[in-house]
CSV table of C-alpha atoms and ligand atoms in Angstrom, one decimal:
chain,number,residue,atom,x,y,z
A,171,MET,CA,-57.3,-20.0,-64.0
A,172,LYS,CA,-59.7,-17.2,-64.6
A,173,LEU,CA,-61.7,-17.6,-68.1
A,174,TYR,CA,-59.9,-14.5,-70.0
A,175,GLU,CA,-56.5,-16.5,-68.7
A,176,ARG,CA,-58.0,-19.6,-70.2
A,177,LEU,CA,-59.0,-17.9,-73.7
A,178,ALA,CA,-55.8,-16.1,-74.0
A,179,ARG,CA,-53.9,-19.1,-72.9
A,180,GLN,CA,-56.1,-21.1,-76.5
A,181,MET,CA,-55.3,-18.4,-78.3
A,182,SER,CA,-51.8,-18.2,-77.6
A,183,GLU,CA,-51.5,-21.8,-78.1
A,184,GLN,CA,-52.4,-20.9,-82.0
A,185,ILE,CA,-50.4,-18.5,-82.1
A,186,HIS,CA,-47.3,-20.5,-81.1
A,187,ALA,CA,-48.4,-23.8,-83.3
A,188,GLY,CA,-48.7,-21.8,-86.0
A,189,VAL,CA,-52.5,-21.6,-87.1
A,190,LEU,CA,-52.1,-17.6,-87.0
A,191,ARG,CA,-49.2,-16.6,-88.1
A,192,PRO,CA,-47.4,-12.8,-87.5
A,193,GLY,CA,-49.2,-10.1,-89.1
A,194,ALA,CA,-52.7,-12.3,-89.2
A,195,ARG,CA,-56.0,-10.6,-87.8
A,196,MET,CA,-57.2,-12.2,-85.1
A,197,PRO,CA,-60.6,-12.6,-84.4
A,198,SER,CA,-62.9,-9.4,-83.8
A,199,VAL,CA,-63.9,-9.2,-80.1
A,200,ARG,CA,-67.9,-9.7,-81.3
A,201,GLY,CA,-66.6,-13.0,-83.2
A,202,ALA,CA,-64.5,-14.4,-80.2
A,203,SER,CA,-67.0,-13.9,-77.8
A,204,ARG,CA,-69.7,-15.9,-79.7
A,205,GLY,CA,-67.2,-18.4,-80.8
A,206,HIS,CA,-66.1,-19.0,-77.4
A,207,ARG,CA,-69.3,-18.5,-75.5
A,208,VAL,CA,-67.5,-15.9,-73.3
A,209,SER,CA,-68.7,-12.4,-72.7
A,210,PRO,CA,-67.3,-9.5,-74.6
A,211,ALA,CA,-65.2,-8.1,-71.9
A,212,THR,CA,-63.7,-11.4,-71.1
A,213,VAL,CA,-62.2,-11.2,-74.8
A,214,ARG,CA,-61.1,-8.1,-74.5
A,215,GLN,CA,-59.1,-8.9,-71.1
A,216,ALA,CA,-57.7,-11.9,-72.9
A,217,TYR,CA,-56.2,-9.7,-75.7
A,218,ARG,CA,-54.8,-7.3,-73.0
A,219,LEU,CA,-53.1,-9.9,-71.9
A,220,LEU,CA,-51.9,-11.3,-75.0
A,221,GLU,CA,-50.9,-7.6,-75.7
A,222,ASP,CA,-48.9,-7.4,-72.4
A,223,ARG,CA,-47.1,-10.7,-73.6
A,224,GLY,CA,-46.0,-9.0,-76.9
A,225,GLU,CA,-48.3,-11.3,-78.6
A,226,VAL,CA,-50.4,-9.6,-80.3
A,227,GLN,CA,-50.6,-5.9,-81.1
A,228,ALA,CA,-53.9,-3.6,-81.0
A,229,ARG,CA,-54.5,-1.4,-84.0
A,230,PRO,CA,-56.5,1.5,-83.2
A,231,LYS,CA,-59.9,1.1,-85.3
A,232,SER,CA,-59.3,-2.1,-86.8
A,233,GLY,CA,-58.6,-4.7,-84.2
A,234,HIS,CA,-56.1,-7.2,-83.0
A,235,TYR,CA,-53.2,-8.6,-84.7
A,236,VAL,CA,-50.3,-11.3,-83.9
A,237,SER,CA,-47.4,-9.3,-83.1
A,238,MET,CA,-44.9,-9.0,-86.4
A,239,ASN,CA,-42.2,-10.2,-84.4
A,240,TRP,CA,-43.6,-11.9,-81.4
A,241,ALA,CA,-41.5,-14.7,-81.4
A,242,GLY,CA,-38.7,-12.2,-81.1
A,243,LEU,CA,-40.1,-9.3,-78.6
A,244,PRO,CA,-39.5,-10.3,-75.0
A,245,ARG,CA,-42.4,-11.0,-73.1
A,246,GLN,CA,-44.1,-8.1,-70.6
A,247,VAL,CA,-43.5,-9.3,-66.7
A,248,GLU,CA,-47.0,-10.3,-65.3
A,249,LYS,CA,-48.6,-9.6,-61.8
A,250,SER,CA,-46.6,-10.0,-58.6
A,251,ALA,CA,-47.7,-12.6,-56.4
A,252,PRO,CA,-46.3,-11.4,-52.8
A,253,SER,CA,-47.1,-13.2,-49.4
A,254,VAL,CA,-50.4,-11.7,-47.8
A,255,ARG,CA,-49.0,-11.4,-44.3
A,256,THR,CA,-47.1,-8.5,-42.8
A,257,THR,CA,-43.6,-8.6,-42.8
A,258,ARG,CA,-40.7,-7.0,-40.7
A,259,VAL,CA,-38.4,-5.7,-43.6
A,260,ASP,CA,-34.7,-6.3,-43.6
A,261,VAL,CA,-33.0,-4.7,-47.2
A,262,SER,CA,-30.8,-2.2,-45.9
A,263,GLU,CA,-27.3,-3.8,-45.7
A,264,LEU,CA,-28.2,-5.1,-49.8
A,265,VAL,CA,-29.3,-1.8,-50.6
A,266,PHE,CA,-26.5,0.0,-48.9
A,267,GLU,CA,-23.9,-2.4,-50.4
A,268,ILE,CA,-25.2,-1.6,-54.1
A,269,LEU,CA,-25.9,2.0,-54.0
A,270,GLU,CA,-22.4,2.3,-53.0
A,271,SER,CA,-21.0,0.2,-56.1
A,272,VAL,CA,-22.9,2.4,-58.6
A,273,LYS,CA,-21.1,5.7,-57.3
A,274,SER,CA,-18.1,5.5,-59.6
A,275,ASP,CA,-18.6,7.1,-62.8
A,276,ALA,CA,-16.3,4.2,-64.5
A,277,VAL,CA,-19.4,2.0,-63.9
A,278,VAL,CA,-21.8,1.7,-66.6
A,279,PRO,CA,-25.1,2.6,-64.9
A,280,LEU,CA,-27.9,0.0,-65.9
A,281,GLY,CA,-28.4,0.0,-62.0
A,282,SER,CA,-28.7,3.5,-61.2
A,283,ALA,CA,-31.4,5.7,-60.2
A,284,PHE,CA,-30.1,8.6,-62.1
A,285,ILE,CA,-30.0,9.5,-65.3
A,286,SER,CA,-27.4,10.9,-67.4
A,287,PRO,CA,-26.7,14.5,-65.7
A,288,THR,CA,-26.1,15.5,-69.1
A,289,ALA,CA,-30.0,15.6,-69.5
A,290,PHE,CA,-30.0,18.5,-67.2
A,291,PRO,CA,-29.7,22.4,-67.9
A,292,LEU,CA,-27.2,22.7,-65.4
A,293,ASN,CA,-25.8,25.8,-66.5
A,294,ARG,CA,-29.1,27.6,-67.1
A,295,LEU,CA,-29.5,26.5,-62.9
A,296,ALA,CA,-26.7,27.5,-62.1
A,297,ARG,CA,-27.2,31.0,-63.6
A,298,SER,CA,-30.7,31.4,-61.6
A,299,LEU,CA,-29.3,30.2,-58.7
A,300,GLY,CA,-26.4,33.1,-58.8
A,301,SER,CA,-28.6,35.4,-59.9
A,302,ALA,CA,-31.6,34.7,-57.1
A,303,ALA,CA,-29.1,34.2,-54.3
A,304,ARG,CA,-27.9,37.8,-55.2
A,305,ARG,CA,-30.9,39.1,-54.8
A,306,LEU,CA,-32.0,37.5,-51.8
A,307,SER,CA,-32.6,40.0,-49.0
A,308,PRO,CA,-31.5,38.9,-45.1
A,309,HIS,CA,-35.0,38.6,-44.1
A,310,ARG,CA,-35.8,36.0,-46.4
A,311,MET,CA,-33.7,33.4,-44.1
A,312,LEU,CA,-36.6,33.8,-41.7
A,313,ALA,CA,-39.7,33.9,-43.7
A,314,ASP,CA,-38.5,31.0,-46.2
A,315,LEU,CA,-38.6,28.6,-43.0
A,316,PRO,CA,-41.2,25.6,-43.3
A,317,PRO,CA,-43.6,25.8,-45.6
A,318,GLY,CA,-40.6,27.3,-47.2
A,319,ASN,CA,-40.6,30.0,-50.1
A,320,LEU,CA,-44.4,31.8,-51.0
A,321,GLN,CA,-42.8,32.3,-54.8
A,322,LEU,CA,-41.8,28.4,-55.0
A,323,ARG,CA,-44.9,27.2,-53.3
A,324,ARG,CA,-47.3,29.2,-55.4
A,325,ILE,CA,-45.5,28.0,-58.9
A,326,ILE,CA,-45.9,24.6,-57.6
A,327,ALA,CA,-49.7,25.1,-56.6
A,328,ARG,CA,-50.0,26.6,-60.2
A,329,ARG,CA,-48.5,23.6,-61.9
A,330,TYR,CA,-51.2,21.4,-59.9
A,331,LEU,CA,-53.9,23.3,-61.2
A,332,ASP,CA,-52.9,23.0,-64.7
A,333,SER,CA,-53.3,19.6,-64.4
A,334,GLY,CA,-56.6,19.4,-63.1
A,335,VAL,CA,-55.7,19.2,-59.5
A,336,LYS,CA,-56.6,21.9,-56.5
A,337,VAL,CA,-54.1,22.7,-54.2
A,338,ALA,CA,-53.5,25.7,-52.4
A,339,ALA,CA,-49.8,27.0,-52.0
A,340,ASP,CA,-50.6,26.9,-48.1
A,341,GLU,CA,-50.7,23.0,-48.4
A,342,VAL,CA,-47.5,22.7,-49.8
A,343,VAL,CA,-44.2,22.1,-47.6
A,344,ILE,CA,-40.8,22.2,-49.4
A,345,THR,CA,-38.6,19.6,-48.3
A,346,SER,CA,-35.2,18.7,-49.0
A,347,GLY,CA,-36.1,16.1,-51.9
A,348,ALA,CA,-39.2,13.7,-52.1
A,349,LEU,CA,-37.4,11.5,-50.0
A,350,GLU,CA,-37.6,14.1,-47.3
A,351,ALA,CA,-41.4,14.5,-47.9
A,352,LEU,CA,-42.3,10.7,-47.8
A,353,ASN,CA,-40.0,10.3,-44.7
A,354,LEU,CA,-41.9,13.0,-42.7
A,355,CYS,CA,-45.6,11.7,-44.3
A,356,LEU,CA,-44.7,8.0,-43.3
A,357,GLN,CA,-43.5,9.8,-39.4
A,358,ALA,CA,-46.5,12.3,-39.2
A,359,VAL,CA,-49.0,9.3,-40.1
A,360,THR,CA,-48.0,6.3,-38.5
A,361,ARG,CA,-47.1,5.2,-34.9
A,362,PRO,CA,-44.1,2.3,-34.1
A,363,GLY,CA,-45.2,-1.1,-34.7
A,364,GLY,CA,-48.2,-0.2,-37.3
A,365,VAL,CA,-48.6,-1.9,-40.5
A,366,VAL,CA,-48.3,0.1,-44.0
A,367,ALA,CA,-49.6,-1.2,-47.2
A,368,ILE,CA,-47.1,-1.3,-50.2
A,369,GLU,CA,-46.8,-2.4,-53.6
A,370,ASP,CA,-44.4,-5.7,-53.9
A,371,PRO,CA,-41.8,-4.8,-55.6
A,372,THR,CA,-41.7,-1.6,-54.4
A,373,PHE,CA,-39.2,1.3,-54.3
A,374,TYR,CA,-36.1,0.2,-51.5
A,375,SER,CA,-36.5,3.5,-49.6
A,376,ALA,CA,-39.8,2.9,-48.9
A,377,LEU,CA,-38.8,-0.6,-47.7
A,378,GLN,CA,-35.9,1.7,-45.4
A,379,ALA,CA,-38.3,4.1,-44.2
A,380,ILE,CA,-40.5,1.1,-42.7
A,381,GLU,CA,-37.7,-1.1,-41.2
A,382,ARG,CA,-36.5,2.3,-39.7
A,383,LEU,CA,-39.5,3.8,-38.3
A,384,GLY,CA,-39.7,0.2,-36.4
A,385,LEU,CA,-43.6,-0.5,-38.8
A,386,ARG,CA,-44.5,-3.4,-40.7
A,387,ALA,CA,-44.9,-4.0,-44.3
A,388,VAL,CA,-48.2,-5.4,-45.8
A,389,SER,CA,-47.9,-6.0,-49.9
A,390,VAL,CA,-50.4,-5.7,-52.5
A,391,PRO,CA,-49.8,-7.3,-55.9
A,392,THR,CA,-49.2,-5.2,-58.3
A,393,HIS,CA,-49.2,-5.2,-62.6
A,394,PRO,CA,-46.4,-3.7,-64.5
A,395,ARG,CA,-48.8,-1.9,-66.9
A,396,ASP,CA,-52.1,-0.8,-64.5
A,397,GLY,CA,-50.3,-1.2,-61.0
A,398,ILE,CA,-51.8,-2.5,-58.1
A,399,ASP,CA,-54.4,-4.9,-58.0
A,400,LEU,CA,-57.5,-3.4,-56.4
A,401,ASN,CA,-59.6,-6.6,-54.9
A,402,ALA,CA,-56.6,-7.8,-53.4
A,403,PHE,CA,-55.6,-4.4,-52.0
A,404,ALA,CA,-59.6,-4.2,-50.3
A,405,ASP,CA,-58.8,-7.5,-49.1
A,406,THR,CA,-55.8,-6.7,-47.5
A,407,LEU,CA,-57.1,-3.1,-45.9
A,408,ASP,CA,-60.5,-6.1,-44.7
A,409,ARG,CA,-57.6,-8.2,-43.5
A,410,HIS,CA,-54.7,-6.2,-41.5
A,411,PRO,CA,-54.9,-2.5,-39.5
A,412,VAL,CA,-53.5,-0.4,-41.9
A,413,GLN,CA,-52.1,2.7,-40.6
A,414,ALA,CA,-51.4,4.1,-44.2
A,415,CYS,CA,-50.6,3.2,-47.5
A,416,TRP,CA,-47.3,4.2,-49.4
A,417,LEU,CA,-48.0,4.0,-53.2
A,418,MET,CA,-46.6,5.4,-56.5
A,419,PRO,CA,-49.2,5.2,-58.8
A,420,THR,CA,-47.3,6.8,-61.7
A,421,PHE,CA,-44.6,5.0,-63.1
A,422,GLN,CA,-44.0,2.8,-60.1
A,423,ASN,CA,-40.4,2.1,-59.2
A,424,PRO,CA,-39.3,-0.4,-60.2
A,425,VAL,CA,-41.7,-2.2,-62.5
A,426,GLY,CA,-43.2,1.3,-64.1
A,427,SER,CA,-46.9,0.8,-64.0
A,428,LEU,CA,-49.2,3.6,-64.4
A,429,MET,CA,-52.7,3.4,-63.0
A,430,PRO,CA,-55.0,4.6,-65.2
A,431,GLU,CA,-57.3,7.5,-63.9
A,432,ASP,CA,-60.3,5.4,-62.8
A,433,ARG,CA,-58.2,3.1,-60.6
A,434,LYS,CA,-56.9,6.3,-59.0
A,435,GLN,CA,-60.0,7.0,-58.1
A,436,ALA,CA,-61.1,3.9,-56.8
A,437,LEU,CA,-58.2,3.4,-54.5
A,438,VAL,CA,-58.7,7.0,-53.2
A,439,GLU,CA,-62.3,6.1,-52.4
A,440,LEU,CA,-61.5,2.8,-51.0
A,441,LEU,CA,-59.1,4.3,-48.6
A,442,ALA,CA,-61.1,8.0,-47.7
A,443,ALA,CA,-64.1,5.1,-46.5
A,444,ARG,CA,-61.7,3.9,-44.3
A,445,GLU,CA,-60.2,7.2,-43.3
A,446,ILE,CA,-56.4,5.6,-44.2
A,447,PRO,CA,-53.9,8.3,-45.5
A,448,LEU,CA,-52.5,7.5,-48.8
A,449,ILE,CA,-48.2,8.5,-49.1
A,450,GLU,CA,-48.5,9.2,-52.8
A,451,ASP,CA,-44.6,8.7,-54.4
A,452,ASP,CA,-44.9,10.8,-57.6
A,453,VAL,CA,-41.6,11.4,-58.6
A,454,TYR,CA,-41.7,10.4,-62.2
A,455,ALA,CA,-45.1,12.3,-63.1
A,456,GLU,CA,-43.5,14.5,-65.2
A,457,LEU,CA,-41.8,12.3,-67.5
A,458,TYR,CA,-44.6,10.7,-69.4
A,459,PHE,CA,-44.6,9.7,-73.3
A,460,GLY,CA,-48.1,10.5,-74.0
A,461,SER,CA,-49.6,13.5,-74.6
A,462,VAL,CA,-51.2,14.8,-71.3
A,463,LYS,CA,-50.0,14.3,-68.0
A,464,PRO,CA,-51.3,11.5,-65.9
A,465,ARG,CA,-53.3,13.2,-63.2
A,466,PRO,CA,-52.0,12.1,-59.7
A,467,ALA,CA,-54.4,10.2,-56.9
A,468,LYS,CA,-54.3,13.4,-55.3
A,469,ALA,CA,-56.8,14.9,-58.1
A,470,PHE,CA,-59.6,12.3,-56.5
A,471,ASP,CA,-58.9,13.5,-52.7
A,472,LYS,CA,-61.8,15.0,-51.4
A,473,LYS,CA,-61.0,14.7,-47.6
A,474,GLY,CA,-57.2,15.5,-47.4
A,475,LEU,CA,-56.0,12.3,-46.9
A,476,VAL,CA,-53.6,12.0,-49.9
A,477,LEU,CA,-49.9,13.0,-49.0
A,478,HIS,CA,-48.6,13.9,-52.8
A,479,CYS,CA,-44.9,13.9,-52.7
A,480,SER,CA,-42.7,14.6,-55.6
A,481,SER,CA,-39.5,17.0,-56.7
A,482,PHE,CA,-37.3,17.9,-58.9
A,483,SER,CA,-34.6,15.5,-58.8
A,484,LYS,CA,-36.0,13.3,-61.5
A,485,CYS,CA,-37.0,15.8,-64.1
A,486,LEU,CA,-34.5,19.5,-63.6
A,487,ALA,CA,-32.4,19.3,-60.5
A,488,PRO,CA,-30.7,16.5,-59.3
A,489,GLY,CA,-28.4,17.2,-56.5
A,490,TYR,CA,-30.5,20.4,-55.7
A,491,ARG,CA,-32.6,18.1,-53.3
A,492,LEU,CA,-35.4,20.0,-53.9
A,493,GLY,CA,-39.0,18.4,-53.1
A,494,TRP,CA,-41.9,19.0,-51.8
A,495,CYS,CA,-45.3,17.8,-50.5
A,496,ALA,CA,-49.1,18.6,-50.4
A,497,ALA,CA,-50.1,16.7,-47.0
A,498,GLY,CA,-53.8,17.6,-47.2
A,499,ARG,CA,-55.1,17.5,-43.5
A,500,TYR,CA,-51.4,16.8,-42.8
A,501,SER,CA,-49.9,19.6,-43.5
A,502,ALA,CA,-49.1,21.4,-40.5
A,503,ALA,CA,-48.3,18.4,-38.8
A,504,ILE,CA,-45.5,17.8,-41.7
A,505,ASP,CA,-44.2,21.5,-40.7
A,506,ARG,CA,-43.7,20.7,-37.4
A,507,VAL,CA,-41.9,17.4,-37.8
A,508,LYS,CA,-39.5,19.3,-40.7
A,509,LEU,CA,-39.0,22.0,-38.1
A,510,THR,CA,-37.9,19.6,-35.5
A,511,THR,CA,-36.1,17.6,-37.5
A,512,THR,CA,-33.8,19.3,-40.6
A,513,LEU,CA,-35.3,22.8,-39.8
A,514,ALA,CA,-35.2,23.9,-43.3
A,515,THR,CA,-34.6,23.5,-46.7
A,516,SER,CA,-31.6,25.4,-48.6
A,517,ILE,CA,-33.1,28.9,-48.7
A,518,PRO,CA,-31.0,30.0,-51.6
A,519,VAL,CA,-31.7,26.6,-53.6
A,520,GLN,CA,-35.3,27.4,-53.0
A,521,ALA,CA,-35.2,30.9,-54.6
A,522,GLY,CA,-32.9,29.4,-57.3
A,523,ILE,CA,-35.5,27.1,-58.3
A,524,ALA,CA,-37.9,29.4,-58.0
A,525,ASP,CA,-36.2,31.7,-60.8
A,526,PHE,CA,-35.8,29.1,-62.9
A,527,LEU,CA,-39.2,28.0,-63.2
A,528,VAL,CA,-40.2,31.6,-64.0
A,529,HIS,CA,-37.2,32.3,-66.5
A,530,GLY,CA,-35.4,29.0,-67.6
A,531,GLY,CA,-37.9,27.4,-70.0
A,532,TYR,CA,-38.9,24.7,-67.7
A,533,GLU,CA,-41.8,23.5,-70.0
A,534,ARG,CA,-39.3,23.5,-73.3
A,535,HIS,CA,-36.8,21.7,-71.4
A,536,LEU,CA,-39.3,18.7,-70.0
A,537,ARG,CA,-40.3,18.1,-73.4
A,538,ARG,CA,-37.2,17.5,-74.7
A,539,LEU,CA,-36.5,15.1,-72.2
A,540,ARG,CA,-39.7,13.3,-72.2
A,541,ARG,CA,-38.7,12.9,-76.1
A,542,ALA,CA,-35.4,11.6,-75.2
A,543,LEU,CA,-36.3,9.3,-72.9
A,544,GLU,CA,-38.9,7.6,-74.9
A,545,ILE,CA,-36.4,7.1,-77.5
A,546,GLN,CA,-34.0,5.4,-75.4
A,547,GLN,CA,-36.4,3.2,-74.2
A,548,THR,CA,-37.5,1.6,-77.3
A,549,GLN,CA,-33.2,1.3,-77.7
A,550,MET,CA,-32.6,-0.4,-74.5
A,551,VAL,CA,-35.8,-2.7,-75.0
A,552,GLN,CA,-34.7,-3.8,-78.6
A,553,ALA,CA,-31.0,-4.1,-77.5
A,554,ILE,CA,-32.3,-6.1,-74.5
A,555,ARG,CA,-34.4,-8.3,-77.1
A,556,ARG,CA,-31.1,-8.8,-79.4
A,557,HIS,CA,-28.8,-9.6,-76.4
A,558,PHE,CA,-30.7,-11.6,-73.7
A,559,PRO,CA,-31.6,-15.4,-73.9
A,560,GLN,CA,-35.0,-16.5,-74.3
A,561,GLY,CA,-37.2,-16.7,-71.6
A,562,THR,CA,-36.6,-12.7,-70.6
A,563,ARG,CA,-39.9,-10.4,-70.2
A,564,VAL,CA,-39.8,-6.8,-70.1
A,565,SER,CA,-41.9,-3.9,-68.8
A,566,ARG,CA,-42.9,-1.7,-71.3
A,567,PRO,CA,-43.7,1.8,-69.3
A,568,GLN,CA,-45.1,4.5,-70.9
A,569,GLY,CA,-43.0,7.0,-69.0
A,570,GLY,CA,-40.0,7.0,-66.6
A,571,TYR,CA,-36.9,5.5,-67.5
A,572,PHE,CA,-37.0,1.9,-65.6
A,573,LEU,CA,-37.8,-1.6,-67.5
A,574,TRP,CA,-38.3,-4.4,-65.1
A,575,VAL,CA,-36.7,-7.5,-66.4
A,576,GLU,CA,-37.8,-10.6,-65.8
A,577,LEU,CA,-34.6,-13.1,-66.4
A,578,PRO,CA,-35.1,-17.4,-67.2
A,579,PRO,CA,-36.1,-18.7,-63.9
A,580,SER,CA,-33.2,-20.1,-62.8
A,581,VAL,CA,-30.8,-17.3,-62.9
A,582,ASN,CA,-30.2,-15.6,-59.9
A,583,SER,CA,-30.4,-11.9,-60.4
A,584,LEU,CA,-27.5,-10.9,-57.1
A,585,ASP,CA,-25.2,-13.2,-59.4
A,586,VAL,CA,-25.5,-11.3,-62.1
A,587,GLN,CA,-25.2,-8.1,-60.4
A,588,ARG,CA,-21.8,-9.5,-58.8
A,589,VAL,CA,-20.6,-11.1,-62.1
A,590,ALA,CA,-21.5,-7.5,-63.5
A,591,MET,CA,-20.1,-5.4,-61.3
A,592,SER,CA,-16.7,-7.2,-62.0
A,593,LYS,CA,-17.2,-6.0,-65.5
A,594,GLY,CA,-17.9,-2.6,-64.3
A,595,ILE,CA,-21.6,-2.8,-65.2
A,596,SER,CA,-24.4,-2.1,-62.8
A,597,VAL,CA,-27.5,-3.4,-62.5
A,598,ALA,CA,-30.4,-3.2,-59.4
A,599,PRO,CA,-31.4,-6.6,-58.7
A,600,GLY,CA,-34.9,-7.4,-57.6
A,601,PRO,CA,-34.3,-8.7,-54.0
A,602,MET,CA,-33.7,-4.8,-53.6
A,603,PHE,CA,-37.2,-4.3,-54.0
A,604,SER,CA,-38.8,-7.2,-52.3
A,605,PRO,CA,-39.4,-6.6,-48.4
A,606,THR,CA,-38.8,-10.7,-48.3
A,607,ARG,CA,-36.0,-10.5,-51.0
A,608,GLY,CA,-37.9,-11.9,-53.6
A,609,TYR,CA,-37.9,-11.4,-57.3
A,610,THR,CA,-34.7,-13.3,-57.2
A,611,HIS,CA,-35.0,-13.7,-60.9
A,612,PHE,CA,-35.9,-10.3,-61.5
A,613,VAL,CA,-33.3,-7.0,-62.7
A,614,ARG,CA,-34.5,-3.3,-62.4
A,615,ILE,CA,-32.4,-1.7,-65.9
A,616,SER,CA,-32.0,1.9,-66.5
A,617,SER,CA,-32.8,3.5,-69.8
A,618,GLY,CA,-31.8,7.0,-68.6
A,619,HIS,CA,-28.8,6.8,-70.8
A,620,PRO,CA,-28.0,8.3,-74.4
A,621,TRP,CA,-27.9,5.6,-76.7
A,622,THR,CA,-23.9,4.9,-77.4
A,623,PRO,CA,-21.9,1.7,-78.9
A,624,GLN,CA,-20.7,1.6,-75.4
A,625,LEU,CA,-24.3,0.8,-73.8
A,626,GLU,CA,-24.9,-1.5,-76.9
A,627,ALA,CA,-21.5,-3.6,-75.5
A,628,SER,CA,-22.6,-3.7,-72.2
A,629,VAL,CA,-26.1,-4.9,-72.6
A,630,ALA,CA,-24.5,-7.7,-75.0
A,631,THR,CA,-22.4,-8.2,-72.0
A,632,LEU,CA,-25.0,-8.6,-69.7
A,633,GLY,CA,-26.6,-10.8,-71.9
A,634,ARG,CA,-23.9,-13.4,-72.1
A,635,ILE,CA,-23.8,-13.1,-68.1
A,636,VAL,CA,-27.2,-13.9,-67.8
A,637,ASP,CA,-27.4,-16.3,-70.4
A,638,GLY,CA,-24.2,-18.1,-68.7
A,639,LEU,CA,-25.8,-17.9,-65.6
A,640,SER,CA,-29.0,-19.8,-67.0
B,865,LIG,C1,-39.9,6.1,-56.6
B,865,LIG,C2,-39.0,7.1,-55.8
B,865,LIG,N1,-38.9,7.9,-55.1
B,865,LIG,C3,-38.4,9.0,-54.5
B,865,LIG,C4,-37.4,9.3,-54.7
B,865,LIG,C5,-36.6,10.1,-54.1
B,865,LIG,O1,-36.7,11.6,-54.3
B,865,LIG,P1,-35.6,12.7,-54.2
B,865,LIG,O2,-34.4,12.5,-55.1
B,865,LIG,O3,-36.5,13.7,-54.8
B,865,LIG,O4,-35.5,12.4,-52.9
B,865,LIG,C6,-36.9,8.4,-55.6
B,865,LIG,C7,-35.2,8.5,-55.9
B,865,LIG,O5,-34.7,7.4,-56.8
B,865,LIG,C8,-37.5,7.1,-56.5
B,865,LIG,O6,-37.5,6.4,-57.4
């Protein structure tokens, strides 16, 4: 156990024993550092750990306090501890089974990766699509083949610039959703049998892509707040011949972590020193709750080694299947793989989205969506606190719409999923996100739907199922 963990445990014991009561001020960093004979940095780390667990709260310019409702708040999930060996991946069957089960709109979609369709300006988008298609010159059917519609690529490049990332329109390749971008990137930078570093747990489509291309995965432990553990990551790169990394530094799916900028920079530098490409999966970037958009790792890329992939699927137009990658030195290679696989992305859809971005009120829509998602997250966390058994822990992401929920260790999340589905409720069980079908007592729960009494009742039912299985 590290020094700060030991200190956090001592403080936690005082809280649990009632020596420090809810609302009480914790010792100052300097005071605790003197009292426990540790450095101020160690005390700060201990406080961060206690904050994560919901036991203390930091108040700006005032210090740390025992959380008013620490006893009731679900604790935050801690860092994962995956195997350090490379593994062949085998999740597809499980994922297909579960994806099939969430298609029906009669099912309460707590396991879904899609938010409520009512959150999107679908009528306004349809107007843009119609008017752009009517104006489309026949010549564009050829001109907009890969890398894609120039107006759209320029708008995307300008949006990068707005968040401080230099990307030229020429670097952007338009794709059919982010998933195509990610798959093209993986194909362009790996050879069969190669090793790909991934977070663990990770997005199941990353696992499926690795499986399909006959690659091997090596997992890096990840924390639900700060993302991958950089020390463990450097160690992984020393030990394995990693050909590429596929990571989600911003609002990771499923845990929701956000790597702070200095860590994103350190990550890019670590890879640059070894000339290893980073496929950055950044589909949730627009869904931040803070006042500024988190910059991607791509912002720190000096060598063209970061292949940044995103889309409009999560923030504007699900179903339109429009995404892109800004692939640095690999752009031309991606263009070619795209030309030889799907040839092009729907040309009217590219024109329609470009029209919406210019005339449709995108920023206003995004502001509304972010606000709604933030409120829904709080509602869902509180409902889990009300209805789930003691010992449940929940992540608190700063954006996106996933909660990573750790159930009491005796509960098997595949059983939870099976029983919940029989009652018309979906959840995404932990093994979907693991190359070795781990995380057997975790579920990913979506907070992407507006709060209703039915939703509350479904969370209550789910809580009873978990309780019954514990
Ligand atoms: C992390 C992550 N990356 C990529 C995708 C796929 O994005 P798209 O629908 O644009 O292909 C998803 C969708 O669930 C996702 O969660």
